[in-house]
Structure formats: structure tokens, C-alpha cells
CSV table of C-alpha atoms in Angstrom, one decimal:
chain,number,residue,atom,x,y,z
Q,1,UNK,CA,43.9,116.8,97.6
Q,2,UNK,CA,43.9,119.1,100.6
Q,3,UNK,CA,42.7,122.1,98.6
Q,4,UNK,CA,39.8,120.1,97.2
Q,5,UNK,CA,39.1,119.0,100.8
Q,6,UNK,CA,38.8,122.7,101.9
Q,7,UNK,CA,36.6,123.5,98.9
Q,8,UNK,CA,34.3,120.6,99.7
Q,9,UNK,CA,34.0,121.7,103.3
Q,10,UNK,CA,33.0,125.1,102.2
Q,11,UNK,CA,30.5,123.8,99.7
Q,12,UNK,CA,28.9,121.8,102.6
Q,13,UNK,CA,28.5,124.9,104.7
Q,14,UNK,CA,31.5,124.3,107.0
Q,15,UNK,CA,33.6,127.4,107.5
Q,16,UNK,CA,37.1,126.5,106.4
Q,17,UNK,CA,39.5,129.4,106.3
Q,18,UNK,CA,43.0,129.5,105.0
Q,19,UNK,CA,44.2,129.9,108.6
Q,20,UNK,CA,42.7,126.5,109.6
Q,21,UNK,CA,44.2,125.0,106.4
Q,22,UNK,CA,47.6,126.2,107.4
Q,23,UNK,CA,47.2,125.0,111.0
Q,24,UNK,CA,46.4,121.5,109.6
Q,25,UNK,CA,49.4,121.5,107.4
Q,26,UNK,CA,51.7,122.7,110.2
Q,27,UNK,CA,50.4,119.9,112.5
Q,28,UNK,CA,51.1,117.3,109.8
Q,29,UNK,CA,54.6,118.8,109.3
Q,30,UNK,CA,55.4,118.5,113.0
Q,31,UNK,CA,54.1,114.9,113.2
Q,32,UNK,CA,51.7,115.6,116.0
Q,33,UNK,CA,49.7,112.5,114.9
Q,34,UNK,CA,50.4,109.0,113.8
Q,35,UNK,CA,50.3,108.8,110.0
Q,36,UNK,CA,47.1,106.8,109.8
Q,37,UNK,CA,43.8,107.8,108.1
Q,38,UNK,CA,42.0,107.6,111.5
Q,39,UNK,CA,44.4,110.0,113.2
Q,40,UNK,CA,44.2,112.4,110.3
Q,41,UNK,CA,40.5,112.3,110.4
Q,42,UNK,CA,40.4,113.3,114.1
Q,43,UNK,CA,43.0,116.0,113.6
Q,44,UNK,CA,41.1,117.5,110.6
Q,45,UNK,CA,37.8,117.4,112.5
Q,46,UNK,CA,39.3,119.1,115.5
Q,47,UNK,CA,40.8,121.8,113.2
Q,48,UNK,CA,37.8,122.6,111.0
Q,49,UNK,CA,34.6,121.8,113.0
Q,50,UNK,CA,33.6,124.4,115.6
Q,51,UNK,CA,29.9,123.6,115.8
Q,52,UNK,CA,28.5,120.3,116.9
Q,53,UNK,CA,25.8,120.5,114.3
Q,54,UNK,CA,28.4,120.3,111.5
Q,55,UNK,CA,30.0,117.0,112.7
Q,56,UNK,CA,27.9,114.8,110.5
Q,57,UNK,CA,28.5,117.0,107.4
Q,58,UNK,CA,32.2,116.8,108.0
Q,59,UNK,CA,32.1,113.0,108.1
Q,60,UNK,CA,30.3,113.0,104.8
Q,61,UNK,CA,32.8,115.4,103.2
Q,62,UNK,CA,35.7,113.4,104.5
Q,63,UNK,CA,34.3,110.1,103.2
Q,64,UNK,CA,33.8,111.7,99.8
Q,65,UNK,CA,37.2,113.3,99.5
Q,66,UNK,CA,39.3,110.6,101.0
Q,67,UNK,CA,37.4,107.6,99.6
Q,68,UNK,CA,39.7,104.6,99.3
Q,69,UNK,CA,42.3,106.0,101.6
Q,70,UNK,CA,42.2,102.9,103.8
Q,71,UNK,CA,43.4,100.7,100.9
Q,72,UNK,CA,43.5,96.9,101.1
Q,73,UNK,CA,46.6,94.9,100.7
Q,74,UNK,CA,47.3,92.9,97.6
Q,75,UNK,CA,48.1,89.2,98.2
Q,76,UNK,CA,49.3,86.3,96.2
Q,77,UNK,CA,46.9,83.5,95.2
Q,78,UNK,CA,47.4,80.3,97.2
Q,79,UNK,CA,45.7,77.0,97.5
Q,80,UNK,CA,44.6,75.8,100.9
Q,81,UNK,CA,42.4,72.7,101.3
Q,82,UNK,CA,38.8,73.7,101.5
Q,83,UNK,CA,38.0,71.3,104.3
Q,84,UNK,CA,40.8,72.9,106.5
Q,85,UNK,CA,39.4,76.4,105.9
Q,86,UNK,CA,35.9,75.2,106.7
Q,87,UNK,CA,37.1,73.6,109.9
Q,88,UNK,CA,38.7,76.8,111.0
Q,89,UNK,CA,35.5,78.8,110.4
Q,90,UNK,CA,33.3,76.2,112.2
Q,91,UNK,CA,35.7,76.1,115.2
Q,92,UNK,CA,36.0,79.8,115.8
Q,93,UNK,CA,32.8,81.3,114.3
Q,94,UNK,CA,29.3,80.9,115.5
Q,95,UNK,CA,26.5,80.7,112.9
Q,96,UNK,CA,25.5,84.3,114.0
Q,97,UNK,CA,29.1,85.5,113.4
Q,98,UNK,CA,29.3,83.8,110.1
Q,99,UNK,CA,26.1,85.7,109.1
Q,100,UNK,CA,27.3,89.0,110.5
Q,101,UNK,CA,30.6,89.0,108.5
Q,102,UNK,CA,28.7,88.8,105.3
Q,103,UNK,CA,28.4,92.5,105.5
Q,104,UNK,CA,32.0,92.6,104.2
Q,105,UNK,CA,30.9,91.0,101.0
Q,106,UNK,CA,29.9,87.6,99.8
Q,107,UNK,CA,30.9,84.6,102.0
Q,108,UNK,CA,33.1,83.3,99.2
Q,109,UNK,CA,35.1,86.6,99.0
Q,110,UNK,CA,35.6,86.6,102.7
Q,111,UNK,CA,36.8,83.0,102.8
Q,112,UNK,CA,39.1,83.6,99.9
Q,113,UNK,CA,40.8,86.5,101.6
Q,114,UNK,CA,41.1,84.5,104.8
Q,115,UNK,CA,42.6,81.7,102.9
Q,116,UNK,CA,45.2,84.0,101.5
Q,117,UNK,CA,46.1,85.4,104.9
Q,118,UNK,CA,46.6,81.9,106.4
Q,119,UNK,CA,48.7,80.9,103.4
Q,120,UNK,CA,51.1,83.8,103.9
Q,121,UNK,CA,51.3,83.7,107.6
Q,122,UNK,CA,53.7,81.2,109.3
Q,123,UNK,CA,53.6,82.2,112.9
Q,124,UNK,CA,51.5,83.9,115.6
Q,125,UNK,CA,51.2,87.6,115.0
Q,126,UNK,CA,50.4,90.4,117.5
Q,127,UNK,CA,49.3,93.8,116.3
Q,128,UNK,CA,49.5,95.0,112.8
Q,129,UNK,CA,46.9,95.5,110.1
Q,130,UNK,CA,47.1,92.5,107.9
Q,131,UNK,CA,47.8,89.1,109.5
Q,132,UNK,CA,45.6,86.8,111.4
Q,133,UNK,CA,46.4,87.4,115.0
Q,134,UNK,CA,45.5,89.4,118.2
Q,135,UNK,CA,45.4,93.1,118.5
Q,136,UNK,CA,46.2,95.3,115.5
Q,137,UNK,CA,43.8,96.4,112.7
Q,138,UNK,CA,43.6,93.3,110.5
Q,139,UNK,CA,40.1,92.3,109.4
Q,140,UNK,CA,40.9,88.8,110.7
Q,141,UNK,CA,41.9,87.8,114.3
Q,142,UNK,CA,40.7,89.1,117.6
Q,143,UNK,CA,41.0,91.8,120.2
Q,144,UNK,CA,42.1,94.3,117.6
Q,145,UNK,CA,40.4,97.0,115.6
Q,146,UNK,CA,39.3,97.0,112.0
Q,147,UNK,CA,36.5,98.9,110.2
Q,148,UNK,CA,34.8,95.5,109.7
Q,149,UNK,CA,36.5,92.3,110.6
Q,150,UNK,CA,36.3,88.5,110.9
Q,151,UNK,CA,37.2,87.4,114.4
Q,152,UNK,CA,39.4,84.3,114.6
Q,153,UNK,CA,39.2,83.1,118.2
Q,154,UNK,CA,39.2,85.2,121.4
Q,155,UNK,CA,36.4,87.6,122.3
Q,156,UNK,CA,35.1,90.5,120.4
Q,157,UNK,CA,36.2,93.7,121.9
Q,158,UNK,CA,35.1,96.4,119.4
Q,159,UNK,CA,32.0,94.5,118.2
Q,160,UNK,CA,31.6,96.2,114.8
Q,161,UNK,CA,33.2,99.3,113.4
Q,162,UNK,CA,32.9,100.9,110.1
Q,163,UNK,CA,35.6,103.5,109.3
Q,164,UNK,CA,34.7,106.2,111.7
Q,165,UNK,CA,34.0,108.9,109.1
Q,166,UNK,CA,31.7,106.5,107.2
Q,167,UNK,CA,30.0,105.3,110.4
Q,168,UNK,CA,28.7,108.8,110.9
Q,169,UNK,CA,28.1,108.5,114.6
Q,170,UNK,CA,27.3,112.2,114.8
Q,171,UNK,CA,24.4,112.1,112.3
Q,172,UNK,CA,21.8,112.9,114.9
Q,173,UNK,CA,23.7,116.2,115.5
Q,174,UNK,CA,23.3,117.3,111.9
Q,175,UNK,CA,21.6,120.7,111.9
Q,176,UNK,CA,19.6,119.6,108.8
Q,177,UNK,CA,18.0,116.7,110.7
Q,178,UNK,CA,14.9,116.7,112.9
Q,179,UNK,CA,15.2,117.6,116.5
Q,180,UNK,CA,15.6,115.1,119.3
Q,181,UNK,CA,16.3,115.5,123.0
Q,182,UNK,CA,20.0,115.1,122.6
Q,183,UNK,CA,20.5,117.8,120.0
Q,184,UNK,CA,18.0,120.1,121.7
Q,185,UNK,CA,20.3,119.9,124.8
Q,186,UNK,CA,23.3,120.7,122.6
Q,187,UNK,CA,21.6,123.8,121.2
Q,188,UNK,CA,20.3,125.0,124.6
Q,189,UNK,CA,23.8,124.8,126.1
Q,190,UNK,CA,24.6,128.0,124.2
Q,191,UNK,CA,22.4,129.7,126.8
Q,192,UNK,CA,24.4,128.5,129.7
Q,193,UNK,CA,26.1,131.0,132.0
Q,194,UNK,CA,27.8,129.3,135.0
Q,195,UNK,CA,28.1,130.8,138.5
Q,196,UNK,CA,28.7,129.6,142.0
Q,197,UNK,CA,25.9,130.4,144.4
Q,198,UNK,CA,24.5,129.0,147.6
Q,199,UNK,CA,26.1,127.0,150.3
Q,200,UNK,CA,29.8,126.2,150.2
Q,201,UNK,CA,29.5,122.4,150.1
Q,202,UNK,CA,32.1,121.6,147.3
Q,203,UNK,CA,35.8,121.1,148.0
Q,204,UNK,CA,37.9,123.8,146.3
Q,205,UNK,CA,40.9,121.7,145.4
Q,206,UNK,CA,42.9,124.6,143.9
Q,207,UNK,CA,42.1,126.9,146.8
Q,208,UNK,CA,43.0,124.3,149.3
Q,209,UNK,CA,46.4,123.7,147.7
Q,210,UNK,CA,47.1,127.4,147.5
Q,211,UNK,CA,46.0,128.0,151.0
Q,212,UNK,CA,48.0,125.1,152.4
Q,213,UNK,CA,51.1,126.2,150.5
Q,214,UNK,CA,50.8,129.8,151.9
Q,215,UNK,CA,49.9,128.9,155.5
Q,216,UNK,CA,52.1,125.9,156.0
Q,217,UNK,CA,49.4,123.7,157.3
Q,218,UNK,CA,46.3,122.0,155.8
Q,219,UNK,CA,43.9,124.8,154.9
Q,220,UNK,CA,40.7,123.2,153.6
Q,221,UNK,CA,38.6,125.5,151.5
Q,222,UNK,CA,35.0,125.0,150.3
Q,223,UNK,CA,33.0,126.7,147.6
Q,224,UNK,CA,29.4,126.7,146.3
Q,225,UNK,CA,28.6,124.3,143.5
Q,226,UNK,CA,28.9,125.6,140.0
Q,227,UNK,CA,25.7,125.6,138.1
Q,228,UNK,CA,23.9,127.2,135.2
Q,229,UNK,CA,22.8,130.6,136.5
Q,230,UNK,CA,20.4,131.4,133.6
Q,231,UNK,CA,16.8,131.6,134.6
Q,232,UNK,CA,14.2,130.5,132.1
Q,233,UNK,CA,10.4,130.9,131.8
Q,234,UNK,CA,8.8,128.4,129.4
Q,235,UNK,CA,5.3,128.9,128.0
Q,236,UNK,CA,3.9,125.9,126.2
Q,237,UNK,CA,0.9,126.0,123.9
Q,238,UNK,CA,-1.3,122.8,124.4
Q,239,UNK,CA,-4.3,121.3,122.7
Q,240,UNK,CA,-6.0,121.7,119.4
Q,241,UNK,CA,-3.6,122.3,116.5
Q,242,UNK,CA,-0.6,121.6,118.8
Q,243,UNK,CA,-1.6,117.9,119.2
Q,244,UNK,CA,0.6,116.8,116.3
Q,245,UNK,CA,3.6,118.4,118.0
Q,246,UNK,CA,3.2,116.8,121.4
Q,247,UNK,CA,6.3,114.5,121.1
Q,248,UNK,CA,8.5,117.3,119.9
Q,249,UNK,CA,7.4,119.6,122.8
Q,250,UNK,CA,8.0,116.7,125.2
Q,251,UNK,CA,11.5,116.4,123.9
Q,252,UNK,CA,12.1,120.2,124.2
Q,253,UNK,CA,10.6,120.2,127.8
Q,254,UNK,CA,12.8,117.2,128.8
Q,255,UNK,CA,15.9,118.9,127.4
Q,256,UNK,CA,15.1,122.2,129.1
Q,257,UNK,CA,14.5,120.6,132.5
Q,258,UNK,CA,17.9,118.8,132.2
Q,259,UNK,CA,19.8,121.9,131.2
Q,260,UNK,CA,18.3,124.6,133.4
Q,261,UNK,CA,18.1,124.5,137.2
Q,262,UNK,CA,16.1,127.7,137.4
Q,263,UNK,CA,13.2,126.7,135.1
Q,264,UNK,CA,9.6,127.6,135.5
Q,265,UNK,CA,7.0,126.4,133.0
Q,266,UNK,CA,3.3,127.2,132.3
Q,267,UNK,CA,0.8,126.1,129.7
Q,268,UNK,CA,-1.6,128.3,127.6
Q,269,UNK,CA,-3.9,127.6,124.7
Q,270,UNK,CA,-3.4,129.5,121.4
Q,271,UNK,CA,-2.5,132.9,122.8
Q,272,UNK,CA,-1.5,134.2,126.3
Q,273,UNK,CA,-4.4,135.6,128.3
Q,274,UNK,CA,-4.9,136.6,132.0
Q,275,UNK,CA,-4.3,133.1,133.3
Q,276,UNK,CA,-1.9,130.2,132.8
Q,277,UNK,CA,-1.6,126.7,134.4
Q,278,UNK,CA,0.7,123.9,135.3
Q,279,UNK,CA,-1.6,120.9,135.2
Q,280,UNK,CA,-3.6,120.3,132.1
Q,281,UNK,CA,-6.1,118.1,133.9
Q,282,UNK,CA,-7.0,121.0,136.1
Q,283,UNK,CA,-6.6,123.8,133.7
Q,284,UNK,CA,-9.9,125.4,134.6
Q,285,UNK,CA,-9.7,124.9,138.3
Q,286,UNK,CA,-6.1,125.8,139.2
Q,287,UNK,CA,-4.9,128.7,137.2
Q,288,UNK,CA,-2.1,131.2,137.9
Q,289,UNK,CA,-2.9,134.8,137.1
Q,290,UNK,CA,-0.5,136.1,134.4
Q,291,UNK,CA,0.0,139.2,136.4
Q,292,UNK,CA,1.4,137.1,139.3
Q,293,UNK,CA,3.9,135.5,136.9
Q,294,UNK,CA,5.0,138.9,135.7
Q,295,UNK,CA,5.5,140.2,139.2
Q,296,UNK,CA,7.0,137.1,140.7
Q,297,UNK,CA,9.8,136.4,138.2
Q,298,UNK,CA,12.4,139.1,137.7
Q,299,UNK,CA,13.4,140.9,134.5
Q,300,UNK,CA,16.5,138.7,134.3
Q,301,UNK,CA,14.5,135.7,133.3
Q,302,UNK,CA,14.7,134.5,129.7
Q,303,UNK,CA,11.3,133.7,128.1
Q,304,UNK,CA,10.5,131.0,125.5
Q,305,UNK,CA,7.1,130.6,124.0
Q,306,UNK,CA,6.4,127.3,122.1
Q,307,UNK,CA,3.4,127.2,119.9
Q,308,UNK,CA,2.2,127.1,116.3
Q,309,UNK,CA,0.5,130.5,116.6
Q,310,UNK,CA,-2.3,129.1,114.4
Q,311,UNK,CA,-5.7,130.5,115.5
Q,312,UNK,CA,-8.3,133.0,114.6
Q,313,UNK,CA,-6.8,136.5,114.4
Q,314,UNK,CA,-9.6,137.7,116.7
Q,315,UNK,CA,-8.1,135.5,119.5
Q,316,UNK,CA,-5.1,137.8,119.4
Q,317,UNK,CA,-6.6,141.2,118.6
Q,318,UNK,CA,-10.0,141.4,120.3
Q,319,UNK,CA,-11.4,141.0,123.9
Q,320,UNK,CA,-13.7,138.0,124.0
Q,321,UNK,CA,-11.8,136.4,121.1
Q,322,UNK,CA,-10.7,133.3,123.0
Q,323,UNK,CA,-12.4,130.1,122.0
Q,324,UNK,CA,-12.4,128.8,125.7
Q,325,UNK,CA,-13.6,131.8,127.8
Q,326,UNK,CA,-14.4,135.5,127.6
Q,327,UNK,CA,-11.1,137.3,127.8
Q,328,UNK,CA,-11.6,140.9,129.0
Q,329,UNK,CA,-8.3,142.0,127.4
Q,330,UNK,CA,-7.0,141.1,124.0
Q,331,UNK,CA,-4.2,138.5,123.8
Q,332,UNK,CA,-2.0,141.1,122.1
Q,333,UNK,CA,-2.1,143.2,125.2
Q,334,UNK,CA,-0.7,140.3,127.3
Q,335,UNK,CA,1.9,139.4,124.7
Q,336,UNK,CA,3.1,143.0,124.8
Q,337,UNK,CA,3.3,143.0,128.6
Q,338,UNK,CA,5.5,140.0,128.5
Q,339,UNK,CA,7.9,141.4,125.9
Q,340,UNK,CA,8.1,144.7,127.8
Q,341,UNK,CA,8.8,142.9,131.1
Q,342,UNK,CA,11.3,140.4,129.7
Q,343,UNK,CA,13.6,141.8,127.0
Q,344,UNK,CA,15.0,138.3,126.3
Q,345,UNK,CA,11.9,136.7,124.8
Q,346,UNK,CA,11.5,134.4,121.8
Q,347,UNK,CA,8.9,132.3,120.2
Q,348,UNK,CA,9.6,128.8,118.8
Q,349,UNK,CA,7.2,127.6,116.1
Q,350,UNK,CA,7.0,123.9,115.1
Q,351,UNK,CA,5.4,124.7,111.7
Q,352,UNK,CA,8.0,124.9,108.9
Q,353,UNK,CA,9.1,128.5,108.3
Q,354,UNK,CA,8.1,128.5,104.7
Q,355,UNK,CA,4.5,128.1,105.7
Q,356,UNK,CA,4.3,131.1,108.1
Q,357,UNK,CA,3.3,133.5,105.4
Q,358,UNK,CA,0.0,131.7,104.8
Q,359,UNK,CA,-1.3,132.4,108.3
Q,360,UNK,CA,-2.4,135.8,109.4
Q,361,UNK,CA,-2.2,134.8,113.1
Q,362,UNK,CA,1.4,133.7,112.7
Q,363,UNK,CA,2.3,137.1,111.1
Q,364,UNK,CA,0.6,139.0,114.0
Q,365,UNK,CA,2.3,137.0,116.7
Q,366,UNK,CA,5.6,137.4,114.9
Q,367,UNK,CA,5.1,141.2,114.9
Q,368,UNK,CA,4.2,141.2,118.6
Q,369,UNK,CA,7.4,139.3,119.2
Q,370,UNK,CA,9.4,142.0,117.4
Q,371,UNK,CA,10.3,139.4,114.7
Q,372,UNK,CA,11.8,137.1,117.3
Q,373,UNK,CA,10.0,134.0,116.0
Q,374,UNK,CA,12.2,131.0,115.1
Q,375,UNK,CA,11.4,127.6,113.6
Q,376,UNK,CA,11.6,124.6,116.0
Q,377,UNK,CA,14.5,123.0,114.2
Q,378,UNK,CA,18.0,122.6,115.4
Q,379,UNK,CA,19.2,125.6,113.3
Q,380,UNK,CA,16.2,127.7,114.5
Q,381,UNK,CA,16.7,126.7,118.1
Q,382,UNK,CA,20.4,127.6,117.8
Q,383,UNK,CA,19.5,131.1,116.5
Q,384,UNK,CA,17.0,131.6,119.3
Q,385,UNK,CA,19.5,130.7,121.9
Q,386,UNK,CA,22.0,133.2,120.4
Q,387,UNK,CA,19.2,135.9,120.5
Q,388,UNK,CA,18.5,135.2,124.1
Q,389,UNK,CA,22.2,135.3,125.0
Q,390,UNK,CA,22.4,138.8,123.4
Q,391,UNK,CA,19.6,140.2,125.5
Q,392,UNK,CA,20.1,141.2,129.2
């Protein structure tokens, strides 16, 4: 079974080496976990999954390979008066709860199983995974934990819980799914590089303990706050063909502002020219010269362009090609200046990568970016962050 598990992980695109397989077997041999399906699930996940984007795929593989591992208990048939069983249900379950537990199966099946449990049980039970009681993992009772359960008395603690691997709580981190603010943040964290700068306003606990031990008296030491030292310039294409991607760009912008303290952003339309802006309502009145941006922000800034690169090729290659104003220099000249000034520059394109070849302007921008154009997907964003991390 374990070998088929490793094969299925590899087939799903999860790197599963023999070394990790042996680590898992050694952990099981040394009894580092309780011998329960849930404990094994968490151990296997910690062993094989090294990338947040693979968590959901791991859950799907685990559910496929170990389907039925949480087996039910066989019970003897017993007769209990129907009116007694109904009275118990009416006493302890609200109409809403009686509806909710139907997710286990038909109402008749649930009541039949509950009938059997009550027939076999002769005293109060605490814990366990079968009897009607408190705590434990039985489907019946209260204050315990079961993938899906019928609560008898007490208050619901865990609300509702499918088997953790079938619940797929990490499905929004799947690298095959669409982006969202949460998984954009996860991808952008690859670009973090922490440093301590600024005023010493944070208590250094380890330094204080060490200093006190060495001096023989209380030696309080402070240190600057630890924060992400990466500096980021974000250029966002707005208007026209970018309108369908507004929500996605908002999520990207929200994630970037949350992850990077040193973030500067500017807007442009279609291609970068001699001016950019911060307020779209005053895009023609309050512009920042692109030269000022290049001179103000140092070479250590990382640069991300976000746009579909869909325009007339003349907007890139010719002076006067802009659809909004007469640009004295071609957009290509400004793009080259940016890539020369900032070695760590990438372009994120919301259009699916398989469609890039149909657009001449996309091909031109991609060439100007030295082929550092990435699709605005979780996998593409992850690749872009790795590229920026390599550049200095």
C-alpha cells in the first residue's frame, strides 16, 4: 500500500523520493504518532509536502489510496421501541440538527445505527470512537470529534468535520486553481528577505538573558523590528483590455501591500512611456516622470509589471504610437531603460500563456523583458518570485 501511495504522489506531481519514503517508515517504526488514520495523515503530509501549492493534491491522493481506512464498526441487530428512539431525537436534536445530520445518509439509516448503539451501551461512556457519550470520536454524543456525527445532548464543539483529507481545507492553495489574495500572498512570500533596520524599539529577549547572565545584573537589550527588507516597484496596466482583469489585479495589489513594507506602485496604460501616475482620476493632471522614478528608486528594487501586453505593435515600437498622447520616444526605449536599471524585473500577464503566441505585441514585450514574462497564475507567480529572488 505504501509503495502505491508513493507512486500516486509522483503521478500527481508531488516529489516523493525514496528518502522521504524511508523517513516515513522509520517514523512509524519508532511510534512517533498515535496509530490512527488522522495522525498518519499529518505525518505523511509533513514528510512529503514541501510546497503549499501541493497540499490539496496530497489530500486528494491520500483520499484515493486510503479510501475506507476509517472503517465503521459492525454491530448486532437489536430492537428498540420506535417511540423511545423518536423521543430521544426530539429531546436532544433541533429540527435544524435533524436536517443537518442527513448528510450522513438517509434519516432511517442514521436512526437505525443510533438504535444499535443505544442497545449495546449500558452505561455512560467518556471518550472512545463508538459509544454514545461525551468526548471521543463516536458519530453519536457530544463534545467529541468525528468526521460527521450526530450530537446527543451537550453543545457542539467541532461543528462539522469530514475526514480531514477529504475535507480538502487547502484546496484554495492548489497551484492548479485560480488566484486569490491568500494564495498570492503565499507565492509572494518566496520573495521575502528579513532584516532588522531602524530604531531599536523591540525587546531582544535572548540578548537580554545572555547579557544578564554575563553581567550579573538585569541587562535589558533592545533591537530593531524584523521586517521584509525587499523593495518592490509595481507597475499596473489599467483601462481598455485590462478591464476584465480588475478584480485579479486588486487581489494582487492587496497581497503585495500586505507582504512588502517597501512598496511603490504606479499605473500606466498599455506600454510604459515618459510618465506614470498614482491616481487614475487625475492621470492627465498629476503624472510622475518616468525618469524621476528611475533616478529616485535604487537598483536594488525588484520590479513587477502587470498587464496583458495587448495593444498595437506601433504603441511599443514607434514614437507617437500611444493611443492617448504623442509619445516622443517609443515605448520599447522606456522598457529597455527599466530592465537596464533594475536587473530584477518581470512581467505578469493575466492572459493564458497558450494564447500569447497569437499576439504580436505580447511577443515584442516578452522579448524586451528578456523572456521574463509569466502567466498570472499561482504557478506563474511562483516562478516569477523565484526569478526575482535570483536577481540582485
